[in-house]
Short mmCIF file of C-alpha atoms in Angstrom, two decimals:
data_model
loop_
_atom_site.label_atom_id
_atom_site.label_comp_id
_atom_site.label_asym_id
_atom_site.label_seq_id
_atom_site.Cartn_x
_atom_site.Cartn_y
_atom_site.Cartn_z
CA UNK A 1 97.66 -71.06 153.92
CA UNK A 2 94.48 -70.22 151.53
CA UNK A 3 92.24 -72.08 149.96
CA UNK A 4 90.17 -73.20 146.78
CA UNK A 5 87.05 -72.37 147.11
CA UNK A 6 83.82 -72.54 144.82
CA UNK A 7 80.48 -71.03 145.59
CA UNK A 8 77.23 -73.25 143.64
CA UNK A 9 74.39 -71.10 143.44
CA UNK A 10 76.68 -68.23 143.21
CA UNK A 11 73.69 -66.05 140.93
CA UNK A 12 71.23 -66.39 144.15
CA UNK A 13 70.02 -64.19 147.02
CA UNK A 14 72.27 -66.53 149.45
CA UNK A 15 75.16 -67.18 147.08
CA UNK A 16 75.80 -63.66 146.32
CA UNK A 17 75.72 -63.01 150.38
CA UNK A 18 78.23 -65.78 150.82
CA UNK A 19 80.40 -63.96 147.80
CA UNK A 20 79.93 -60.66 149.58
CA UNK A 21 80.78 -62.30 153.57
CA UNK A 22 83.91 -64.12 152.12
CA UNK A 23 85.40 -61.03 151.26
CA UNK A 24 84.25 -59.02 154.19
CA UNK A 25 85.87 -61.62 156.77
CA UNK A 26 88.89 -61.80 154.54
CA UNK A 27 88.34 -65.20 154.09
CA UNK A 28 91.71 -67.01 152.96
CA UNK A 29 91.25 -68.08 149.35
CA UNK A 30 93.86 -68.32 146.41
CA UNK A 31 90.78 -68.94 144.44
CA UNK A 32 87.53 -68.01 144.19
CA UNK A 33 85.25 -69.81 141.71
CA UNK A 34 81.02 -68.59 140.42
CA UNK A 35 79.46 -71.95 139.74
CA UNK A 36 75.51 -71.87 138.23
CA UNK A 37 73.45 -73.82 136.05
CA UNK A 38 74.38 -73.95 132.62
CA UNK A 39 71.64 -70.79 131.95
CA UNK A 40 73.65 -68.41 134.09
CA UNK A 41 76.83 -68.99 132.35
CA UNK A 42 78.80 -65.75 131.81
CA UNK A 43 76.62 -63.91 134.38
CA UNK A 44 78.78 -61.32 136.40
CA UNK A 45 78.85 -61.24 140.09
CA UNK A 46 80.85 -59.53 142.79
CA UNK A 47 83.55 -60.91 145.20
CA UNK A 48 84.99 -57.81 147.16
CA UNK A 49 86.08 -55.43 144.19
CA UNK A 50 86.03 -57.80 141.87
CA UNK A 51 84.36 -59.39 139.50
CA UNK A 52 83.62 -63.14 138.49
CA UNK A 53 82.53 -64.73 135.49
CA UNK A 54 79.94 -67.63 137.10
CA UNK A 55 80.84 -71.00 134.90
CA UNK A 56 78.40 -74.40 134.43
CA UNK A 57 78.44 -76.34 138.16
CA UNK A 58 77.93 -79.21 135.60
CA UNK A 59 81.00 -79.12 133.99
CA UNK A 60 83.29 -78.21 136.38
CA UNK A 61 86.84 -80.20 137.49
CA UNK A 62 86.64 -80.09 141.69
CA UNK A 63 90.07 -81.96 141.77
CA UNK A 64 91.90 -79.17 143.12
CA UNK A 65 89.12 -77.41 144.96
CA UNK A 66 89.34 -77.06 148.85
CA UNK A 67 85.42 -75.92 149.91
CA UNK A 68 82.14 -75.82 147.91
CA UNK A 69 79.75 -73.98 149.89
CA UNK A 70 76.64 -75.02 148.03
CA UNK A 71 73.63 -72.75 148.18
CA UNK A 72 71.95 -74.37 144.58
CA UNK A 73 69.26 -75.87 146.30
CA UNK A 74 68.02 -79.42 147.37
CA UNK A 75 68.01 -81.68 144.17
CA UNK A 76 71.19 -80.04 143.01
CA UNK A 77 72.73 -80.67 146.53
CA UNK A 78 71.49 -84.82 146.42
CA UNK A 79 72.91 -85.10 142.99
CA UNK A 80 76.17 -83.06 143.09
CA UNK A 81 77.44 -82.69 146.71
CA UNK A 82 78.18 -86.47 147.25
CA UNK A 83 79.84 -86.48 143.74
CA UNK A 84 82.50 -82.88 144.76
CA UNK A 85 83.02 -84.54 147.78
CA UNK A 86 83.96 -88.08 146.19
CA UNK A 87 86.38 -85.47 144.33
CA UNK A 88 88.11 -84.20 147.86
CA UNK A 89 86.26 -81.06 148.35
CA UNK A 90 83.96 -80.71 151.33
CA UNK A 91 81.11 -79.48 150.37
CA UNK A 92 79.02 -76.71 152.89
CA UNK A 93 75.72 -77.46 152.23
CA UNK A 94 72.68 -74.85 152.56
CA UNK A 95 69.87 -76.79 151.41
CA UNK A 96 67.55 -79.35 153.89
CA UNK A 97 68.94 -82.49 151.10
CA UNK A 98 71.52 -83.73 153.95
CA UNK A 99 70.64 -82.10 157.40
CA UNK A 100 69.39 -85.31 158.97
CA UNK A 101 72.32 -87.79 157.71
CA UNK A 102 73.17 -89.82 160.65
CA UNK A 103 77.17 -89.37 158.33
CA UNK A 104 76.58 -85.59 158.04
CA UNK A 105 77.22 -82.70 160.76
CA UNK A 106 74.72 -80.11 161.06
CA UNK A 107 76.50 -77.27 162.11
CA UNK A 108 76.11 -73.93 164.10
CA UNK A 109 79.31 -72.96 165.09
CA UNK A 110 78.56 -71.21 168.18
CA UNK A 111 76.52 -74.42 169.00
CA UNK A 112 78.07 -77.59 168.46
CA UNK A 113 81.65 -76.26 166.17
CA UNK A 114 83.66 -79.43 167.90
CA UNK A 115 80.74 -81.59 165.53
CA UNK A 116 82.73 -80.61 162.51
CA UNK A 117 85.32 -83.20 162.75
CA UNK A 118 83.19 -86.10 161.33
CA UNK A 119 82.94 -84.38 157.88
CA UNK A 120 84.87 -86.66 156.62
CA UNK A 121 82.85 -89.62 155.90
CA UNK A 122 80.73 -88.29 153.14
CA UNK A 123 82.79 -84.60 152.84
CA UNK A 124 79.56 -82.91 153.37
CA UNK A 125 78.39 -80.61 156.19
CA UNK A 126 74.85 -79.23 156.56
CA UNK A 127 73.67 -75.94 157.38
CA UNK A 128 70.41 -75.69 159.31
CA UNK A 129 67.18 -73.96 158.32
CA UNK A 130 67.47 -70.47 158.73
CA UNK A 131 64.75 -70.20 161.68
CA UNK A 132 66.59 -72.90 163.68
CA UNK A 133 70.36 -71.17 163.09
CA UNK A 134 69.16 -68.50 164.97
CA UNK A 135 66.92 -70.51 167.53
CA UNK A 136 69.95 -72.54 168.99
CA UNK A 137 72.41 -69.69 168.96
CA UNK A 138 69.80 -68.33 171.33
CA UNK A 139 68.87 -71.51 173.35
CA UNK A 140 72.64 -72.68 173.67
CA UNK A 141 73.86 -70.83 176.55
CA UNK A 142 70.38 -71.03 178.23
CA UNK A 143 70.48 -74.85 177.75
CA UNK A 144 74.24 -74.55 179.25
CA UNK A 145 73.14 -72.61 182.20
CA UNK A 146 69.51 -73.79 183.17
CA UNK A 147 68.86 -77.02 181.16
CA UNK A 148 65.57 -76.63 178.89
CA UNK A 149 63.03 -79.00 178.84
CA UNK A 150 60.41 -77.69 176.47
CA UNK A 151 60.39 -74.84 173.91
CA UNK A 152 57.45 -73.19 172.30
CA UNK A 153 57.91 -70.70 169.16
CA UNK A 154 56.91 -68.98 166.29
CA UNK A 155 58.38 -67.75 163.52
CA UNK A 156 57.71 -64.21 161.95
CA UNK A 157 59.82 -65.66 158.76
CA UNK A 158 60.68 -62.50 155.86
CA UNK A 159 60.02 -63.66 152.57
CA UNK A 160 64.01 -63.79 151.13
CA UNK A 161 63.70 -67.26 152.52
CA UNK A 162 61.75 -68.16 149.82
CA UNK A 163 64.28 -66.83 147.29
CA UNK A 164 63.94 -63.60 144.94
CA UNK A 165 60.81 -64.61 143.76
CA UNK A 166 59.35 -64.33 147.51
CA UNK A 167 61.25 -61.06 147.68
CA UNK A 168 59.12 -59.83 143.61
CA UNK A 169 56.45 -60.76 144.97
CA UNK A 170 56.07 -58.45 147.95
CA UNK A 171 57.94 -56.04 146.02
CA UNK A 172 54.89 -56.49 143.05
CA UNK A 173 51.98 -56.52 145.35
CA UNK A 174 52.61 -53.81 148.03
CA UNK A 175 52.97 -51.66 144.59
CA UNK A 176 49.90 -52.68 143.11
CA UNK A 177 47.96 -52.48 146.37
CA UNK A 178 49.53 -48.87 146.01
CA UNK A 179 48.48 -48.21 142.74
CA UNK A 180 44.82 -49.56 142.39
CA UNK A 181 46.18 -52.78 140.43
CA UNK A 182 45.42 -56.86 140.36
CA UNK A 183 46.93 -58.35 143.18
CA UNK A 184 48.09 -61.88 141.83
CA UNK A 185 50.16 -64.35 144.09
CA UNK A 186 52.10 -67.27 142.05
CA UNK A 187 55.13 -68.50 144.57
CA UNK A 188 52.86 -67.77 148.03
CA UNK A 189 49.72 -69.67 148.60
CA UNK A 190 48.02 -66.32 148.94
CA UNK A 191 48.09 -62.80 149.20
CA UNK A 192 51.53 -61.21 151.12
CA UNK A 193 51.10 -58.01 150.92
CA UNK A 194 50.05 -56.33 154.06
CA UNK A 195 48.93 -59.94 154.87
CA UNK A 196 50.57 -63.01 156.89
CA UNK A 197 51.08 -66.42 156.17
CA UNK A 198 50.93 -69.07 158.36
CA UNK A 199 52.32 -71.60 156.26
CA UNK A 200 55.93 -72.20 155.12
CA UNK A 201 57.20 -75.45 153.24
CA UNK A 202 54.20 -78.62 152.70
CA UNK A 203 51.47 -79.58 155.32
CA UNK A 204 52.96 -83.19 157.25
CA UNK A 205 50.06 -85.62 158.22
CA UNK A 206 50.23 -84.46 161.51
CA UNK A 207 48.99 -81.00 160.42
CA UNK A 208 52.65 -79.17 161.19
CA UNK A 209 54.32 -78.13 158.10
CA UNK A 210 57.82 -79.51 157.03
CA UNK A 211 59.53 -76.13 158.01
CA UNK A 212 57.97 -76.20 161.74
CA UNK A 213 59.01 -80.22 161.51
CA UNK A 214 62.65 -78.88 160.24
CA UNK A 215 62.79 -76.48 163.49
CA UNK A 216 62.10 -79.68 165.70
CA UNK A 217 64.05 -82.07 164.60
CA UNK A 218 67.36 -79.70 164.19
CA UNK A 219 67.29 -78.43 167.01
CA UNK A 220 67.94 -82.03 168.68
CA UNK A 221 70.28 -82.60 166.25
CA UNK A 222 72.27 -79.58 166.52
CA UNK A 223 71.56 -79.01 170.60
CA UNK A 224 70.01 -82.01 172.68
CA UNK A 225 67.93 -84.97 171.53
CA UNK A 226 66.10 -84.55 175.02
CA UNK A 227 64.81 -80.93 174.36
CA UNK A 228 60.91 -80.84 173.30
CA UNK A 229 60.11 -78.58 170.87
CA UNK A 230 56.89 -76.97 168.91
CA UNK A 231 56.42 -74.24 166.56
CA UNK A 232 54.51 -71.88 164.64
CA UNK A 233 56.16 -70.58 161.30
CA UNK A 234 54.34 -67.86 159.46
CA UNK A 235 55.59 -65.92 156.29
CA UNK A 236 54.81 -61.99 156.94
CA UNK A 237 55.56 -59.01 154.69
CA UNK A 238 59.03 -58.29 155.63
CA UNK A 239 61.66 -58.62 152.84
CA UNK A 240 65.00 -60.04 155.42
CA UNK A 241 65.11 -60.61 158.38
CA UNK A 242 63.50 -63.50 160.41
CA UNK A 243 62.10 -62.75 163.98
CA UNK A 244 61.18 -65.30 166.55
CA UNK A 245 58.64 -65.20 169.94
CA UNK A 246 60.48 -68.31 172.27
CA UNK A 247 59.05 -69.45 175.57
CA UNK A 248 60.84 -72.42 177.34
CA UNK A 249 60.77 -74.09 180.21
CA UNK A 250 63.79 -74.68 182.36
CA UNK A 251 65.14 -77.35 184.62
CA UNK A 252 66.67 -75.09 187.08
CA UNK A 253 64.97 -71.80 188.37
CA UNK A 254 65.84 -68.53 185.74
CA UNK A 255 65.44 -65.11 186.66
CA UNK A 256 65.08 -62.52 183.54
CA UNK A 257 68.08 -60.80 184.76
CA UNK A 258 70.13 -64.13 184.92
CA UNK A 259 69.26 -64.69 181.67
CA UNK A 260 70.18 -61.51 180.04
CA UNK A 261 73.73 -61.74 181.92
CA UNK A 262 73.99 -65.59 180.63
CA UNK A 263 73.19 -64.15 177.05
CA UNK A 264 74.99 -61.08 176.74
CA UNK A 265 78.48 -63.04 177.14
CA UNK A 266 77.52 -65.64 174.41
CA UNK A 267 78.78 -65.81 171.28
CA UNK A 268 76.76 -64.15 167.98
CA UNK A 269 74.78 -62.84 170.17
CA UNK A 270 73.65 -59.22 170.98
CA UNK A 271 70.91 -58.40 173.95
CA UNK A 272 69.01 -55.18 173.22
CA UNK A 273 66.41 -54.94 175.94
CA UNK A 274 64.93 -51.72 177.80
CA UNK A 275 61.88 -51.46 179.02
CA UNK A 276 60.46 -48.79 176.92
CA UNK A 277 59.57 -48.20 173.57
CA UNK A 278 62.27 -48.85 170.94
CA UNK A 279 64.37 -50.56 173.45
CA UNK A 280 64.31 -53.94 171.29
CA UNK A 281 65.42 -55.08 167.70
CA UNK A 282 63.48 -55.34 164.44
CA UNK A 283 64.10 -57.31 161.66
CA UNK A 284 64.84 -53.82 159.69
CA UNK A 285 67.40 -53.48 162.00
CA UNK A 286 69.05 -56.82 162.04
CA UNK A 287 69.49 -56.80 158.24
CA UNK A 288 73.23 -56.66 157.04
CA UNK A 289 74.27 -57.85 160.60
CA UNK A 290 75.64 -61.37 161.68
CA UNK A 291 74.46 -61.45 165.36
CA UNK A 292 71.35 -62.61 166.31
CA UNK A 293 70.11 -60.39 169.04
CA UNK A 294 67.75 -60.81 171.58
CA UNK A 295 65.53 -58.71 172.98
CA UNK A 296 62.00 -58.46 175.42
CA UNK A 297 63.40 -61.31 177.90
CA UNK A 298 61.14 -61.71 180.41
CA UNK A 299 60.24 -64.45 183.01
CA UNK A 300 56.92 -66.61 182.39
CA UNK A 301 54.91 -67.35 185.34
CA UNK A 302 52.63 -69.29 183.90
CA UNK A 303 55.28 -72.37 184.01
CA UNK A 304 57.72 -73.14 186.46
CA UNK A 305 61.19 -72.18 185.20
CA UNK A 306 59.38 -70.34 182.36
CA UNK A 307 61.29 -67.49 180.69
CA UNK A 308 59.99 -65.42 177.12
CA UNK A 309 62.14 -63.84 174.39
CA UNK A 310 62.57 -62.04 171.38
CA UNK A 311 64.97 -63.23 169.16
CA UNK A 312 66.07 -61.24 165.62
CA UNK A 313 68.81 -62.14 162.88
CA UNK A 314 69.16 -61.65 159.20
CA UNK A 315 68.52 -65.29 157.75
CA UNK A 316 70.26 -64.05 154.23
CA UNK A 317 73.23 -64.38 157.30
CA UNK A 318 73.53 -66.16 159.77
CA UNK A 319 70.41 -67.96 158.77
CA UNK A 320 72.62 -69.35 155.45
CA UNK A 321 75.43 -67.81 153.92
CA UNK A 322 77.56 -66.51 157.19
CA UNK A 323 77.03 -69.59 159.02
CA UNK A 324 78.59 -71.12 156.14
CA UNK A 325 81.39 -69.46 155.86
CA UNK A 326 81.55 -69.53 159.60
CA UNK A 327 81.98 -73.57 159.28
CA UNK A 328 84.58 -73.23 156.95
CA UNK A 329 86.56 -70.57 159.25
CA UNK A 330 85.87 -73.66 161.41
CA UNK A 331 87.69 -76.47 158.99
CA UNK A 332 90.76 -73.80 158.74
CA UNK A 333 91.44 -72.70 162.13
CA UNK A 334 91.00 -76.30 164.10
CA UNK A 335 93.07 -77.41 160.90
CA UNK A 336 90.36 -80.46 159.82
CA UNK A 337 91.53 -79.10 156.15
CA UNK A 338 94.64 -78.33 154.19
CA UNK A 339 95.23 -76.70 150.78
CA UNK A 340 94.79 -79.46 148.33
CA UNK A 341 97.60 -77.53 145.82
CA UNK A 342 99.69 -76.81 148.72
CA UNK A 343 99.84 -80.52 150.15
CA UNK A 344 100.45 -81.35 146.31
#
């Protein structure tokens, strides 16, 4: 069986990744199909050696189509992912427009994969934010194992989650800082370069910003409703990869070693941890790789049940465009899909 498959946004930093990871994981597709705005039309992108002409998302006919994985962005998602899935395609959705839709999964397939099956009200499943993919990969077979109560983190977020122009912008001011010119900032609040951020998304009332609200509220979606949750997200001048300090605070008594033997069996997940220097992961590292890998694990005794982490991925990856893909793998090998042309 292969499938149909169209990929909205397909000019962007995450639509090119999900071109690139379809054809990696031999994804199986008759069809293949670049969808833009109407400004990218013609533009040229790869899909494993070859190459695609990207047409108007606008315009297109989804009537035959299998799978949109949509990485255009929020307002395109509200406007265009309930019509393509009125049309019979189900529609993987990276943006935040339909994460909390009591009709639409929220998916991390090492996580919750058995959630997939109610797709089908609306055709639509969600992808979480890029800081929480990784987060409950890490806190699933903890959770499993020692039941957490209460999780405190922060985010060391690279700038590709803000798009290319997050990605220019470091690029532009780490080479002025370089060569005596203006430093300017237009899509960060201030300066990057050499420089953190601790602010990601808009300030809430309640002082936490929607990206550290995002973290909190899909997490109990995706893991347990019970699970208490605060963080921290800061931008910092790293161009992928997003790294994350977690603390939590178990039910049952954890030892560090129980933990690393609880983690290293998990799925997507790596442990790199030796007590000396190097012995952990960087986000340098963790770029072009799908697991998210843990490192510095460590028991807290400032809390009872308290246990620390380091946790790495590359959120181009498994933060968007392979968990995507990963959900689709999903809808094909527990059968929740069939060729549309096929079944025809």
């Amino acid at each position: 069986m292969s499938f149909k498959v169209a990929v909205a946004g397909a000019t962007g930093n995450v639509g090119r990744e999900m071109l690139d990871i379809l054809a990696e994981r031999a994804f199986p597709v008759s069809e293949v199909v670049a969808l833009a705005s109407s400004r990218s039309v013609g533009t040229e992108v790869s899909f494993g050696d070859r190459t695609l002409k990207v047409k108007a998302l606008e315009h297109y006919d989804f009537s035959d189509t299998d799978i949109c994985l949509m990485s255009a962005g929020g307002e395109v998602s509200k406007e265009w992912s309930p019509k393509i899935g009125a049309q019979g395609a189900v529609v993987i959705d990276n943006s935040s427009a339909w994460r909390m839709h009591p009709d639409v999964p929220l998916i991390v397939p090492e996580v919750n994969a058995a959630a997939t099956a109610g797709f089908s009200k609306m055709n639509i499943i969600a992808n979480p934010n890029c800081s929480t993919a990784q987060l409950v990969v890490a806190l699933k077979p903890l959770h499993d194992r020692f039941g957490i109560k209460r999780v405190v983190v922060s985010t060391y977020q690279s700038v590709s989650g803000a798009g290319k122009e997050g990605m220019d912008e470091l690029f532009n001011q780490t080479r002025a800082v370089f060569s005596a010119g203006e430093v300017t900032n237009k899509k960060f609040p201030k300066r990057i370069s050499f420089n953190l951020i601790p602010h990601i998304d808009v300030f809430m009332e309640d002082g936490f910003t929607k990206e550290e609200w995002k973290m909190v509220v899909e997490t109990k979606k995706i893991l347990d409703p019970k699970i208490k949750l605060t963080a921290t997200c800061v931008r910092v001048p790293v161009f992928i990869g997003h790294s994350e300090s977690v603390n939590i605070e178990c039910e049952k008594p954890v030892t560090a070693e129980e933990a690393r033997e609880v983690l290293r069996t998990a799925p997507g997940i790596l442990v790199i941890d030796k007590h000396e220097p190097g012995g952990y992961i960087t986000p340098h590292e963790a770029a072009g790789e799908d697991a998210t890998y843990i490192s510095r694990i460590r028991e807290d005794a400032t809390v009872e049940n308290g246990l620390a982490f380091w946790c790495v991925s590359d959120n181009l990856r498994k933060g968007a465009a392979l968990n995507a893909i990963q959900i689709a793998e999903v809808l094909v090998n527990r059968k929740l899909i069939q060729p549309r042309k096929q079944a025809a």
